[in-house]
Amino acid sequence: MLAYTYLEKGRFELREKPRPVLLEDRDAIVKVTLASICTSDLHIKHGSVPRAVPGITVGHEMVGVVEEVGPAVRTVRPGDRVTVNVETFCGECFFCKNGWVNNCTDPNGGWALGCRIDGGQAEYVRVPYADQGLDRIPDEVSDLQALLVGDVLATGYWAAQISNIRPEDTVLILGAGPTGLCTLQCVRLCSPRRIIVCDRDEERLAFVRRHYPEVLTAGPQGLTDFVRAHSEHGGADVVLEVAGSDSSFRMAWEAARPNGLVTVVALYDGPQTLPLPEMYGKNLTFKTGGVDGCRCAETLQLIREGKLDTTPLITHTFPLEKIEEAYRLFEERRDGVIKVAIRC
Ligand SMILES: [Zn+2]
Ligand SMILES: [Zn+2]
């Protein structure tokens, strides 16, 4: 089968590989129908994910049809349409039992697919702990509607859930890329009084205004003043930092009101500073990221009910044979690209 493979820093290649087989009793083999490209794939390509193993098939956001299951798999059967969870987790360790599946203590726990074990930008993928890692897609939901459930939508949902958003709040979201836009949709479900989205890309802000006219948009220039002018208590009650740029961490805590909450979802390329003397007396609370992606069944239900819809984010589709072209478009951010789907 064809599989998009990480060879070494800077080099991915579409290669012919043997089809994956069941290795453990709790494994499933999934025939991938759609996969997508994620910014984390680019992080692997650029060598900023040291634990990524050369030779692995990349891709960790996909949907497909169960082809085969191990004897211990209970929740899915061959023929089921499923979303694949970005995280691998056993469901039994201390962290899994608390819902902190990102910190599962299994050797392959956390983000393994498409990083340390073969992922899904391929015709088939082996999914360990299939009862945990797969969720059945309801009949009314299409593959395209479900494509982002396992990764970026899971992240947005988790970020909104841990941010304790209340109806009277002003919520600031930094970053209107794929994860920022998924976060926006999930924050909207919490119905805060006001939402402000900040991005430096005017095209992305226009996308936000077109799809969510009640949301205020702003560029990074003068953001703190803008937020102050549109909030009741000198800043945002809740800030979700999804941008991960050089300046966005500072922007996040500066735009928060005293005693506000800052949820850091972004993955940075380098260390950030926490200038405690400057923050003294602001009494902020920080929460930091690494999605616990174990609520995919809930998000699938919300999609079925029409409350979440990530299809407008999938701006381009390519066949697996043209995945190089798809990566180029995604990397260069041409033609209004937000998310690219790969038909496998
Ligand atoms: Zn990802
Ligand atoms: Zn576990």
mmCIF file of C-alpha atoms and ligand atoms in Angstrom:
data_model
loop_
_atom_site.group_PDB
_atom_site.id
_atom_site.type_symbol
_atom_site.label_atom_id
_atom_site.label_comp_id
_atom_site.label_asym_id
_atom_site.label_seq_id
_atom_site.Cartn_x
_atom_site.Cartn_y
_atom_site.Cartn_z
ATOM 1 C CA MET A 1 0.000 0.000 0.000
ATOM 2 C CA LEU A 2 0.998 3.657 -0.338
ATOM 3 C CA ALA A 3 2.111 5.412 2.858
ATOM 4 C CA TYR A 4 3.477 8.917 3.335
ATOM 5 C CA THR A 5 6.687 8.373 5.233
ATOM 6 C CA TYR A 6 9.025 10.449 7.406
ATOM 7 C CA LEU A 7 12.544 9.663 6.165
ATOM 8 C CA GLU A 8 14.714 12.260 7.904
ATOM 9 C CA LYS A 9 14.596 15.935 8.873
ATOM 10 C CA GLY A 10 13.124 17.853 5.951
ATOM 11 C CA ARG A 11 12.112 14.726 3.964
ATOM 12 C CA PHE A 12 8.757 12.980 3.630
ATOM 13 C CA GLU A 13 8.088 10.577 0.758
ATOM 14 C CA LEU A 14 5.166 8.540 -0.550
ATOM 15 C CA ARG A 15 6.375 4.931 -0.368
ATOM 16 C CA GLU A 16 5.112 1.460 -1.020
ATOM 17 C CA LYS A 17 4.877 -0.446 2.298
ATOM 18 C CA PRO A 18 3.302 -3.733 3.403
ATOM 19 C CA ARG A 19 -0.242 -3.486 4.760
ATOM 20 C CA PRO A 20 -0.290 -3.335 8.582
ATOM 21 C CA VAL A 21 -1.355 -6.471 10.467
ATOM 22 C CA LEU A 22 -2.825 -7.044 13.940
ATOM 23 C CA LEU A 23 -0.014 -7.205 16.506
ATOM 24 C CA GLU A 24 -1.966 -7.216 19.799
ATOM 25 C CA ASP A 25 -5.364 -8.544 20.880
ATOM 26 C CA ARG A 26 -6.696 -5.000 21.339
ATOM 27 C CA ASP A 27 -5.593 -3.741 17.880
ATOM 28 C CA ALA A 28 -7.769 -2.891 14.911
ATOM 29 C CA ILE A 29 -6.852 -2.378 11.274
ATOM 30 C CA VAL A 30 -8.675 0.538 9.680
ATOM 31 C CA LYS A 31 -8.967 1.191 5.951
ATOM 32 C CA VAL A 32 -8.452 4.947 5.797
ATOM 33 C CA THR A 33 -10.959 6.881 3.706
ATOM 34 C CA LEU A 34 -9.895 10.432 4.587
ATOM 35 C CA ALA A 35 -6.839 11.742 6.383
ATOM 36 C CA SER A 36 -5.812 15.331 6.933
ATOM 37 C CA ILE A 37 -2.608 17.278 7.234
ATOM 38 C CA CYS A 38 -1.934 18.876 10.601
ATOM 39 C CA THR A 39 0.598 21.517 11.612
ATOM 40 C CA SER A 40 2.189 18.871 13.851
ATOM 41 C CA ASP A 41 3.068 16.905 10.696
ATOM 42 C CA LEU A 42 5.068 19.933 9.597
ATOM 43 C CA HIS A 43 6.725 20.043 13.022
ATOM 44 C CA ILE A 44 7.898 16.452 12.404
ATOM 45 C CA LYS A 45 9.098 17.372 8.931
ATOM 46 C CA HIS A 46 11.093 20.311 10.290
ATOM 47 C CA GLY A 47 12.712 18.151 12.943
ATOM 48 C CA SER A 48 11.070 19.848 15.936
ATOM 49 C CA VAL A 49 9.513 16.609 17.255
ATOM 50 C CA PRO A 50 12.575 14.700 18.534
ATOM 51 C CA ARG A 51 10.546 11.622 19.512
ATOM 52 C CA ALA A 52 9.303 11.124 15.930
ATOM 53 C CA VAL A 53 10.809 7.929 14.548
ATOM 54 C CA PRO A 54 12.324 8.036 11.031
ATOM 55 C CA GLY A 55 10.617 5.547 8.740
ATOM 56 C CA ILE A 56 7.162 5.888 10.289
ATOM 57 C CA THR A 57 4.065 6.695 8.262
ATOM 58 C CA VAL A 58 2.863 10.174 9.242
ATOM 59 C CA GLY A 59 -0.715 11.364 9.781
ATOM 60 C CA HIS A 60 -2.723 11.338 13.013
ATOM 61 C CA GLU A 61 -6.103 12.746 12.011
ATOM 62 C CA MET A 62 -8.239 10.373 9.963
ATOM 63 C CA VAL A 63 -11.463 8.475 9.479
ATOM 64 C CA GLY A 64 -12.063 5.113 7.857
ATOM 65 C CA VAL A 65 -13.731 1.727 7.947
ATOM 66 C CA VAL A 66 -12.743 -1.036 10.362
ATOM 67 C CA GLU A 67 -11.235 -3.874 8.349
ATOM 68 C CA GLU A 68 -10.195 -6.314 11.060
ATOM 69 C CA VAL A 69 -10.161 -6.408 14.885
ATOM 70 C CA GLY A 70 -8.176 -8.356 17.483
ATOM 71 C CA PRO A 71 -10.003 -10.873 19.735
ATOM 72 C CA ALA A 72 -10.153 -8.469 22.721
ATOM 73 C CA VAL A 73 -11.792 -5.575 20.861
ATOM 74 C CA ARG A 74 -15.371 -4.991 22.075
ATOM 75 C CA THR A 75 -16.744 -1.660 20.804
ATOM 76 C CA VAL A 76 -16.146 -1.785 17.048
ATOM 77 C CA ARG A 77 -16.560 -4.424 14.364
ATOM 78 C CA PRO A 78 -15.384 -4.836 10.773
ATOM 79 C CA GLY A 79 -17.458 -2.581 8.536
ATOM 80 C CA ASP A 80 -17.956 0.168 11.128
ATOM 81 C CA ARG A 81 -17.133 3.693 10.012
ATOM 82 C CA VAL A 82 -14.889 5.244 12.659
ATOM 83 C CA THR A 83 -12.869 8.279 13.663
ATOM 84 C CA VAL A 84 -9.340 7.576 14.858
ATOM 85 C CA ASN A 85 -8.181 9.296 18.012
ATOM 86 C CA VAL A 86 -4.881 11.206 17.845
ATOM 87 C CA GLU A 87 -3.912 9.748 21.201
ATOM 88 C CA THR A 88 -3.254 6.144 22.116
ATOM 89 C CA PHE A 89 -4.363 5.254 25.636
ATOM 90 C CA CYS A 90 -4.934 2.083 27.594
ATOM 91 C CA GLY A 91 -8.045 3.185 29.500
ATOM 92 C CA GLU A 92 -6.786 1.449 32.663
ATOM 93 C CA CYS A 93 -3.871 3.374 34.207
ATOM 94 C CA PHE A 94 -4.195 6.112 36.858
ATOM 95 C CA PHE A 95 -4.102 8.910 34.271
ATOM 96 C CA CYS A 96 -6.604 7.271 31.899
ATOM 97 C CA LYS A 97 -9.030 6.632 34.776
ATOM 98 C CA ASN A 98 -8.914 10.351 35.592
ATOM 99 C CA GLY A 99 -9.520 11.320 31.964
ATOM 100 C CA TRP A 100 -5.926 12.553 31.524
ATOM 101 C CA VAL A 101 -5.347 10.248 28.598
ATOM 102 C CA ASN A 102 -2.589 12.426 27.167
ATOM 103 C CA ASN A 103 -0.436 11.155 30.028
ATOM 104 C CA CYS A 104 -1.317 7.465 29.691
ATOM 105 C CA THR A 105 1.616 5.476 31.080
ATOM 106 C CA ASP A 106 1.537 2.835 28.333
ATOM 107 C CA PRO A 107 4.838 2.825 26.371
ATOM 108 C CA ASN A 108 2.836 3.955 23.344
ATOM 109 C CA GLY A 109 0.589 6.276 25.367
ATOM 110 C CA GLY A 110 -0.079 9.841 24.247
ATOM 111 C CA TRP A 111 0.647 10.966 20.710
ATOM 112 C CA ALA A 112 2.089 7.841 19.089
ATOM 113 C CA LEU A 113 0.198 7.462 15.788
ATOM 114 C CA GLY A 114 2.060 9.107 12.949
ATOM 115 C CA CYS A 115 4.897 9.998 15.321
ATOM 116 C CA ARG A 116 6.315 6.913 17.048
ATOM 117 C CA ILE A 117 4.164 4.269 15.314
ATOM 118 C CA ASP A 118 2.745 4.228 11.776
ATOM 119 C CA GLY A 119 -0.040 6.751 11.210
ATOM 120 C CA GLY A 120 -2.827 7.316 8.740
ATOM 121 C CA GLN A 121 -1.671 9.198 5.650
ATOM 122 C CA ALA A 122 -1.822 5.775 4.048
ATOM 123 C CA GLU A 123 -4.334 3.261 2.768
ATOM 124 C CA TYR A 124 -4.464 1.319 6.062
ATOM 125 C CA VAL A 125 -3.513 2.009 9.671
ATOM 126 C CA ARG A 126 -3.121 -0.212 12.726
ATOM 127 C CA VAL A 127 -4.781 1.337 15.780
ATOM 128 C CA PRO A 128 -3.703 -0.010 19.212
ATOM 129 C CA TYR A 129 -6.300 -0.106 22.045
ATOM 130 C CA ALA A 130 -9.034 0.125 19.433
ATOM 131 C CA ASP A 131 -11.808 0.314 22.062
ATOM 132 C CA GLN A 132 -10.272 3.589 23.234
ATOM 133 C CA GLY A 133 -8.804 4.856 19.970
ATOM 134 C CA LEU A 134 -11.837 4.445 17.696
ATOM 135 C CA ASP A 135 -15.320 5.952 17.833
ATOM 136 C CA ARG A 136 -18.169 4.866 15.591
ATOM 137 C CA ILE A 137 -19.428 7.613 13.296
ATOM 138 C CA PRO A 138 -23.239 7.964 13.470
ATOM 139 C CA ASP A 139 -25.023 7.125 10.189
ATOM 140 C CA GLU A 140 -26.184 10.726 9.765
ATOM 141 C CA VAL A 141 -22.597 12.062 9.905
ATOM 142 C CA SER A 142 -20.384 11.918 6.811
ATOM 143 C CA ASP A 143 -16.679 11.038 6.788
ATOM 144 C CA LEU A 144 -15.870 14.647 5.911
ATOM 145 C CA GLN A 145 -17.940 15.947 8.838
ATOM 146 C CA ALA A 146 -16.089 13.585 11.182
ATOM 147 C CA LEU A 147 -12.564 14.087 9.822
ATOM 148 C CA LEU A 148 -11.352 16.566 12.447
ATOM 149 C CA VAL A 149 -12.969 14.824 15.443
ATOM 150 C CA GLY A 150 -9.866 12.914 16.542
ATOM 151 C CA ASP A 151 -7.393 15.780 16.702
ATOM 152 C CA VAL A 152 -8.062 19.495 16.160
ATOM 153 C CA LEU A 153 -11.726 19.361 17.136
ATOM 154 C CA ALA A 154 -10.848 17.229 20.166
ATOM 155 C CA THR A 155 -8.331 19.914 21.096
ATOM 156 C CA GLY A 156 -10.820 22.752 20.714
ATOM 157 C CA TYR A 157 -13.435 20.857 22.716
ATOM 158 C CA TRP A 158 -11.000 20.031 25.505
ATOM 159 C CA ALA A 159 -9.710 23.634 25.597
ATOM 160 C CA ALA A 160 -13.230 25.056 25.939
ATOM 161 C CA GLN A 161 -14.168 22.460 28.579
ATOM 162 C CA ILE A 162 -11.201 23.169 30.870
ATOM 163 C CA SER A 163 -11.660 26.951 30.623
ATOM 164 C CA ASN A 164 -14.754 27.143 32.896
ATOM 165 C CA ILE A 165 -16.504 29.630 30.598
ATOM 166 C CA ARG A 166 -19.500 31.389 32.161
ATOM 167 C CA PRO A 167 -22.404 33.209 30.434
ATOM 168 C CA GLU A 168 -21.206 36.661 31.544
ATOM 169 C CA ASP A 169 -17.650 36.170 30.252
ATOM 170 C CA THR A 170 -15.668 37.872 27.534
ATOM 171 C CA VAL A 171 -13.525 35.168 25.937
ATOM 172 C CA LEU A 172 -10.467 35.970 23.855
ATOM 173 C CA ILE A 173 -9.121 33.357 21.417
ATOM 174 C CA LEU A 174 -5.635 33.959 20.031
ATOM 175 C CA GLY A 175 -5.152 32.276 16.663
ATOM 176 C CA ALA A 176 -7.658 31.561 13.880
ATOM 177 C CA GLY A 177 -5.903 28.592 12.294
ATOM 178 C CA PRO A 178 -7.597 25.168 12.218
ATOM 179 C CA THR A 179 -7.303 24.577 15.979
ATOM 180 C CA GLY A 180 -8.277 28.171 16.784
ATOM 181 C CA LEU A 181 -11.389 27.855 14.613
ATOM 182 C CA CYS A 182 -12.342 24.532 16.224
ATOM 183 C CA THR A 183 -11.796 26.131 19.627
ATOM 184 C CA LEU A 184 -14.044 29.002 18.566
ATOM 185 C CA GLN A 185 -16.856 26.585 17.660
ATOM 186 C CA CYS A 186 -16.565 24.835 21.018
ATOM 187 C CA VAL A 187 -16.393 28.100 22.954
ATOM 188 C CA ARG A 188 -19.596 29.200 21.181
ATOM 189 C CA LEU A 189 -21.310 26.109 22.636
ATOM 190 C CA CYS A 190 -20.612 27.579 26.102
ATOM 191 C CA SER A 191 -22.515 30.775 25.111
ATOM 192 C CA PRO A 192 -20.300 33.462 26.689
ATOM 193 C CA ARG A 193 -21.470 37.077 26.455
ATOM 194 C CA ARG A 194 -18.746 38.027 23.998
ATOM 195 C CA ILE A 195 -16.049 36.288 21.946
ATOM 196 C CA ILE A 196 -13.043 38.057 20.438
ATOM 197 C CA VAL A 197 -10.753 36.291 17.954
ATOM 198 C CA CYS A 198 -7.279 37.641 17.226
ATOM 199 C CA ASP A 199 -5.046 36.656 14.317
ATOM 200 C CA ARG A 200 -2.476 38.506 12.242
ATOM 201 C CA ASP A 201 -3.910 37.056 9.010
ATOM 202 C CA GLU A 202 -6.693 39.311 7.703
ATOM 203 C CA GLU A 203 -8.037 36.535 5.443
ATOM 204 C CA ARG A 204 -8.630 34.278 8.446
ATOM 205 C CA LEU A 205 -10.346 37.064 10.366
ATOM 206 C CA ALA A 206 -12.611 37.613 7.351
ATOM 207 C CA PHE A 207 -13.434 33.875 7.476
ATOM 208 C CA VAL A 208 -14.433 34.256 11.136
ATOM 209 C CA ARG A 209 -16.673 37.261 10.408
ATOM 210 C CA ARG A 210 -18.313 35.479 7.476
ATOM 211 C CA HIS A 211 -19.172 32.334 9.450
ATOM 212 C CA TYR A 212 -19.706 33.776 12.947
ATOM 213 C CA PRO A 213 -20.957 37.356 12.516
ATOM 214 C CA GLU A 214 -21.462 37.858 16.257
ATOM 215 C CA VAL A 215 -17.752 37.323 16.969
ATOM 216 C CA LEU A 216 -15.457 40.373 17.215
ATOM 217 C CA THR A 217 -12.141 40.171 15.362
ATOM 218 C CA ALA A 218 -8.866 41.996 15.923
ATOM 219 C CA GLY A 219 -5.247 41.977 14.802
ATOM 220 C CA PRO A 220 -2.371 41.783 17.288
ATOM 221 C CA GLN A 221 -1.673 45.530 17.063
ATOM 222 C CA GLY A 222 -3.288 47.272 20.066
ATOM 223 C CA LEU A 223 -5.017 44.071 21.131
ATOM 224 C CA THR A 224 -4.936 44.761 24.888
ATOM 225 C CA ASP A 225 -6.731 48.095 24.411
ATOM 226 C CA PHE A 226 -9.265 46.509 22.056
ATOM 227 C CA VAL A 227 -10.054 43.751 24.546
ATOM 228 C CA ARG A 228 -10.301 46.233 27.413
ATOM 229 C CA ALA A 229 -12.733 48.349 25.391
ATOM 230 C CA HIS A 230 -14.950 45.319 24.775
ATOM 231 C CA SER A 231 -14.924 43.755 28.230
ATOM 232 C CA GLU A 232 -16.416 44.741 31.581
ATOM 233 C CA HIS A 233 -13.525 44.312 33.985
ATOM 234 C CA GLY A 234 -10.342 45.526 32.351
ATOM 235 C CA GLY A 235 -9.617 42.506 30.160
ATOM 236 C CA ALA A 236 -10.838 39.118 29.016
ATOM 237 C CA ASP A 237 -12.240 36.827 31.696
ATOM 238 C CA VAL A 238 -10.856 33.844 29.812
ATOM 239 C CA VAL A 239 -8.068 33.742 27.220
ATOM 240 C CA LEU A 240 -7.392 30.704 25.043
ATOM 241 C CA GLU A 241 -3.929 30.912 23.504
ATOM 242 C CA VAL A 242 -3.972 28.799 20.346
ATOM 243 C CA ALA A 243 -1.547 30.820 18.207
ATOM 244 C CA GLY A 244 1.857 29.718 19.482
ATOM 245 C CA SER A 245 3.732 32.609 17.884
ATOM 246 C CA ASP A 246 6.728 34.442 19.379
ATOM 247 C CA SER A 247 4.578 37.134 20.941
ATOM 248 C CA SER A 248 1.267 35.402 21.577
ATOM 249 C CA PHE A 249 2.013 34.089 25.076
ATOM 250 C CA ARG A 250 2.695 37.616 26.318
ATOM 251 C CA MET A 251 -0.396 38.895 24.492
ATOM 252 C CA ALA A 252 -2.484 36.214 26.209
ATOM 253 C CA TRP A 253 -1.712 37.133 29.793
ATOM 254 C CA GLU A 254 -1.602 40.869 29.090
ATOM 255 C CA ALA A 255 -5.128 40.793 27.643
ATOM 256 C CA ALA A 256 -6.535 38.831 30.598
ATOM 257 C CA ARG A 257 -8.291 40.688 33.407
ATOM 258 C CA PRO A 258 -7.042 40.367 37.000
ATOM 259 C CA ASN A 259 -7.963 36.909 38.351
ATOM 260 C CA GLY A 260 -8.611 35.741 34.789
ATOM 261 C CA LEU A 261 -7.875 32.325 33.360
ATOM 262 C CA VAL A 262 -5.360 31.735 30.555
ATOM 263 C CA THR A 263 -5.537 28.364 28.821
ATOM 264 C CA VAL A 264 -2.446 27.638 26.750
ATOM 265 C CA VAL A 265 -3.292 25.206 23.967
ATOM 266 C CA ALA A 266 -0.495 26.277 21.612
ATOM 267 C CA LEU A 267 2.633 24.251 20.981
ATOM 268 C CA TYR A 268 5.611 26.630 20.882
ATOM 269 C CA ASP A 269 8.827 26.203 18.941
ATOM 270 C CA GLY A 270 10.854 27.628 21.832
ATOM 271 C CA PRO A 271 10.683 28.461 25.550
ATOM 272 C CA GLN A 272 8.414 31.276 26.733
ATOM 273 C CA THR A 273 9.113 33.529 29.695
ATOM 274 C CA LEU A 274 6.818 33.969 32.650
ATOM 275 C CA PRO A 275 7.748 37.473 33.894
ATOM 276 C CA LEU A 276 6.408 37.062 37.413
ATOM 277 C CA PRO A 277 7.403 40.557 38.677
ATOM 278 C CA GLU A 278 5.328 42.123 35.882
ATOM 279 C CA MET A 279 2.396 39.805 36.622
ATOM 280 C CA TYR A 280 2.536 40.292 40.362
ATOM 281 C CA GLY A 281 -0.865 41.186 41.774
ATOM 282 C CA LYS A 282 -2.735 40.205 38.624
ATOM 283 C CA ASN A 283 -3.486 36.829 40.233
ATOM 284 C CA LEU A 284 -3.850 34.893 37.017
ATOM 285 C CA THR A 285 -4.520 31.178 36.638
ATOM 286 C CA PHE A 286 -2.755 29.297 33.835
ATOM 287 C CA LYS A 287 -3.756 25.953 32.372
ATOM 288 C CA THR A 288 -1.473 24.284 29.862
ATOM 289 C CA GLY A 289 -2.004 22.012 26.909
ATOM 290 C CA GLY A 290 -1.700 18.549 25.593
ATOM 291 C CA VAL A 291 -5.259 17.579 24.691
ATOM 292 C CA ASP A 292 -6.975 14.773 26.582
ATOM 293 C CA GLY A 293 -8.758 13.533 23.489
ATOM 294 C CA CYS A 294 -11.194 11.064 24.989
ATOM 295 C CA ARG A 295 -14.528 12.774 24.330
ATOM 296 C CA CYS A 296 -14.880 12.091 20.617
ATOM 297 C CA ALA A 297 -18.237 10.339 21.086
ATOM 298 C CA GLU A 298 -19.616 13.591 22.535
ATOM 299 C CA THR A 299 -18.326 15.733 19.678
ATOM 300 C CA LEU A 300 -19.687 13.259 17.109
ATOM 301 C CA GLN A 301 -23.074 13.609 18.783
ATOM 302 C CA LEU A 302 -22.826 17.421 18.622
ATOM 303 C CA ILE A 303 -22.007 17.154 14.911
ATOM 304 C CA ARG A 304 -25.032 14.906 14.419
ATOM 305 C CA GLU A 305 -27.202 17.512 16.159
ATOM 306 C CA GLY A 306 -25.814 20.244 13.899
ATOM 307 C CA LYS A 307 -24.156 22.089 16.796
ATOM 308 C CA LEU A 308 -20.628 21.633 15.478
ATOM 309 C CA ASP A 309 -19.669 21.787 11.805
ATOM 310 C CA THR A 310 -16.027 21.770 10.782
ATOM 311 C CA THR A 311 -16.629 21.147 7.068
ATOM 312 C CA PRO A 312 -16.061 24.822 6.093
ATOM 313 C CA LEU A 313 -12.531 24.460 7.504
ATOM 314 C CA ILE A 314 -11.664 21.739 4.999
ATOM 315 C CA THR A 315 -10.877 23.969 2.066
ATOM 316 C CA HIS A 316 -9.027 21.518 -0.203
ATOM 317 C CA THR A 317 -9.022 17.782 -0.999
ATOM 318 C CA PHE A 318 -6.308 15.785 -2.788
ATOM 319 C CA PRO A 319 -5.909 12.084 -3.601
ATOM 320 C CA LEU A 320 -3.135 10.253 -1.708
ATOM 321 C CA GLU A 321 -1.055 10.102 -4.911
ATOM 322 C CA LYS A 322 -0.879 13.913 -4.871
ATOM 323 C CA ILE A 323 -0.039 14.318 -1.206
ATOM 324 C CA GLU A 324 3.215 16.177 -2.008
ATOM 325 C CA GLU A 325 1.168 18.876 -3.713
ATOM 326 C CA ALA A 326 -1.213 18.982 -0.754
ATOM 327 C CA TYR A 327 1.682 19.513 1.682
ATOM 328 C CA ARG A 328 3.124 22.301 -0.468
ATOM 329 C CA LEU A 329 -0.208 24.130 -0.476
ATOM 330 C CA PHE A 330 -0.660 23.655 3.283
ATOM 331 C CA GLU A 331 2.894 24.732 4.076
ATOM 332 C CA GLU A 332 2.808 27.814 1.868
ATOM 333 C CA ARG A 333 -0.692 28.698 3.097
ATOM 334 C CA ARG A 334 -1.802 29.508 -0.473
ATOM 335 C CA ASP A 335 -5.328 29.809 -1.912
ATOM 336 C CA GLY A 336 -7.032 30.458 1.422
ATOM 337 C CA VAL A 337 -6.110 26.995 2.689
ATOM 338 C CA ILE A 338 -7.204 26.103 6.220
ATOM 339 C CA LYS A 339 -7.314 22.305 6.271
ATOM 340 C CA VAL A 340 -6.465 19.804 3.538
ATOM 341 C CA ALA A 341 -8.156 16.409 3.306
ATOM 342 C CA ILE A 342 -6.386 13.473 1.656
ATOM 343 C CA ARG A 343 -8.553 10.834 -0.032
ATOM 344 C CA CYS A 344 -6.744 7.571 0.747
HETATM 345 ZN ZN ZN B 1 -2.417 17.294 14.915
HETATM 346 ZN ZN ZN B 2 -3.538 4.645 30.328
#
